[in-house]
């Protein structure tokens, strides 16, 4: 099954950041599917998840050193 919004090059900023306000998913396949998944940066939850991914190691370094 083709994912036409995902395949549209205009939805990819700099070729690596997926940004599509009309796509309700916050995690999508990368353009080259064998490389995994990426965030839909037009979806607000993606920024929350990204912040948590970055914040957890930073806080563990601060509080456990």
mmCIF file of N, CA and C in Angstrom, residues 24-54:
data_model
loop_
_atom_site.group_PDB
_atom_site.id
_atom_site.type_symbol
_atom_site.label_atom_id
_atom_site.label_comp_id
_atom_site.label_asym_id
_atom_site.label_seq_id
_atom_site.Cartn_x
_atom_site.Cartn_y
_atom_site.Cartn_z
ATOM 1 N N UNK A 24 -1.972 12.699 10.557
ATOM 2 C CA UNK A 24 -2.250 12.642 11.999
ATOM 3 C C UNK A 24 -1.240 11.801 12.772
ATOM 4 N N UNK A 25 -0.401 11.039 12.087
ATOM 5 C CA UNK A 25 0.598 10.206 12.771
ATOM 6 C C UNK A 25 1.746 11.076 13.269
ATOM 7 N N UNK A 26 2.295 10.725 14.430
ATOM 8 C CA UNK A 26 3.457 11.484 14.890
ATOM 9 C C UNK A 26 4.754 10.717 14.678
ATOM 10 N N UNK A 27 4.670 9.442 14.337
ATOM 11 C CA UNK A 27 5.838 8.657 13.957
ATOM 12 C C UNK A 27 5.550 8.037 12.593
ATOM 13 N N UNK A 28 6.466 8.224 11.659
ATOM 14 C CA UNK A 28 6.296 7.699 10.301
ATOM 15 C C UNK A 28 7.589 7.007 9.858
ATOM 16 N N UNK A 29 7.470 6.180 8.829
ATOM 17 C CA UNK A 29 8.647 5.541 8.235
ATOM 18 C C UNK A 29 9.510 6.590 7.557
ATOM 19 N N UNK A 30 10.820 6.391 7.569
ATOM 20 C CA UNK A 30 11.714 7.287 6.841
ATOM 21 C C UNK A 30 11.543 7.062 5.346
ATOM 22 N N UNK A 31 12.098 7.953 4.547
ATOM 23 C CA UNK A 31 11.984 7.813 3.100
ATOM 24 C C UNK A 31 12.577 6.496 2.630
ATOM 25 N N UNK A 32 13.711 6.139 3.159
ATOM 26 C CA UNK A 32 14.313 4.821 2.903
ATOM 27 C C UNK A 32 13.880 3.951 4.070
ATOM 28 N N UNK A 33 12.911 3.071 3.829
ATOM 29 C CA UNK A 33 12.260 2.341 4.922
ATOM 30 C C UNK A 33 13.211 1.485 5.745
ATOM 31 N N UNK A 34 14.308 1.043 5.166
ATOM 32 C CA UNK A 34 15.239 0.207 5.921
ATOM 33 C C UNK A 34 15.993 1.001 6.991
ATOM 34 N N UNK A 35 15.898 2.334 6.964
ATOM 35 C CA UNK A 35 16.579 3.173 7.955
ATOM 36 C C UNK A 35 15.741 3.418 9.206
ATOM 37 N N UNK A 36 14.495 2.951 9.225
ATOM 38 C CA UNK A 36 13.696 3.042 10.441
ATOM 39 C C UNK A 36 12.586 4.071 10.387
ATOM 40 N N UNK A 37 12.386 4.751 11.512
ATOM 41 C CA UNK A 37 11.262 5.653 11.701
ATOM 42 C C UNK A 37 11.749 7.052 12.039
ATOM 43 N N UNK A 38 10.868 8.029 11.887
ATOM 44 C CA UNK A 38 11.165 9.410 12.257
ATOM 45 C C UNK A 38 9.886 10.064 12.773
ATOM 46 N N UNK A 39 10.020 11.251 13.312
ATOM 47 C CA UNK A 39 8.868 11.994 13.823
ATOM 48 C C UNK A 39 8.249 12.841 12.727
ATOM 49 N N UNK A 40 6.940 13.058 12.841
ATOM 50 C CA UNK A 40 6.259 14.060 12.031
ATOM 51 C C UNK A 40 6.353 15.354 12.827
ATOM 52 N N UNK A 41 7.239 16.253 12.435
ATOM 53 C CA UNK A 41 7.500 17.451 13.215
ATOM 54 C C UNK A 41 6.380 18.477 13.138
ATOM 55 N N UNK A 42 5.338 18.201 12.386
ATOM 56 C CA UNK A 42 4.155 19.059 12.385
ATOM 57 C C UNK A 42 3.197 18.649 13.505
ATOM 58 N N UNK A 43 3.442 17.504 14.124
ATOM 59 C CA UNK A 43 2.583 17.004 15.203
ATOM 60 C C UNK A 43 3.199 17.399 16.543
ATOM 61 N N UNK A 44 2.430 18.075 17.418
ATOM 62 C CA UNK A 44 2.997 18.574 18.689
ATOM 63 C C UNK A 44 3.535 17.479 19.611
ATOM 64 N N UNK A 45 2.964 16.294 19.575
ATOM 65 C CA UNK A 45 3.427 15.220 20.461
ATOM 66 C C UNK A 45 4.860 14.817 20.130
ATOM 67 N N UNK A 46 5.258 14.980 18.875
ATOM 68 C CA UNK A 46 6.626 14.600 18.511
ATOM 69 C C UNK A 46 7.659 15.422 19.273
ATOM 70 N N UNK A 47 7.359 16.684 19.544
ATOM 71 C CA UNK A 47 8.291 17.519 20.310
ATOM 72 C C UNK A 47 8.338 17.100 21.778
ATOM 73 N N UNK A 48 7.216 16.660 22.314
ATOM 74 C CA UNK A 48 7.184 16.179 23.699
ATOM 75 C C UNK A 48 8.023 14.907 23.825
ATOM 76 N N UNK A 49 7.841 13.981 22.906
ATOM 77 C CA UNK A 49 8.593 12.727 22.934
ATOM 78 C C UNK A 49 10.084 12.996 22.738
ATOM 79 N N UNK A 50 10.416 13.866 21.804
ATOM 80 C CA UNK A 50 11.820 14.216 21.564
ATOM 81 C C UNK A 50 12.443 14.862 22.800
ATOM 82 N N UNK A 51 11.697 15.735 23.470
ATOM 83 C CA UNK A 51 12.199 16.373 24.692
ATOM 84 C C UNK A 51 12.441 15.339 25.785
ATOM 85 N N UNK A 52 11.546 14.385 25.928
ATOM 86 C CA UNK A 52 11.737 13.333 26.933
ATOM 87 C C UNK A 52 12.948 12.470 26.608
ATOM 88 N N UNK A 53 13.135 12.155 25.342
ATOM 89 C CA UNK A 53 14.287 11.345 24.942
ATOM 90 C C UNK A 53 15.593 12.058 25.291
ATOM 91 N N UNK A 54 15.618 13.363 25.121
ATOM 92 C CA UNK A 54 16.822 14.137 25.427
ATOM 93 C C UNK A 54 16.954 14.458 26.910
#
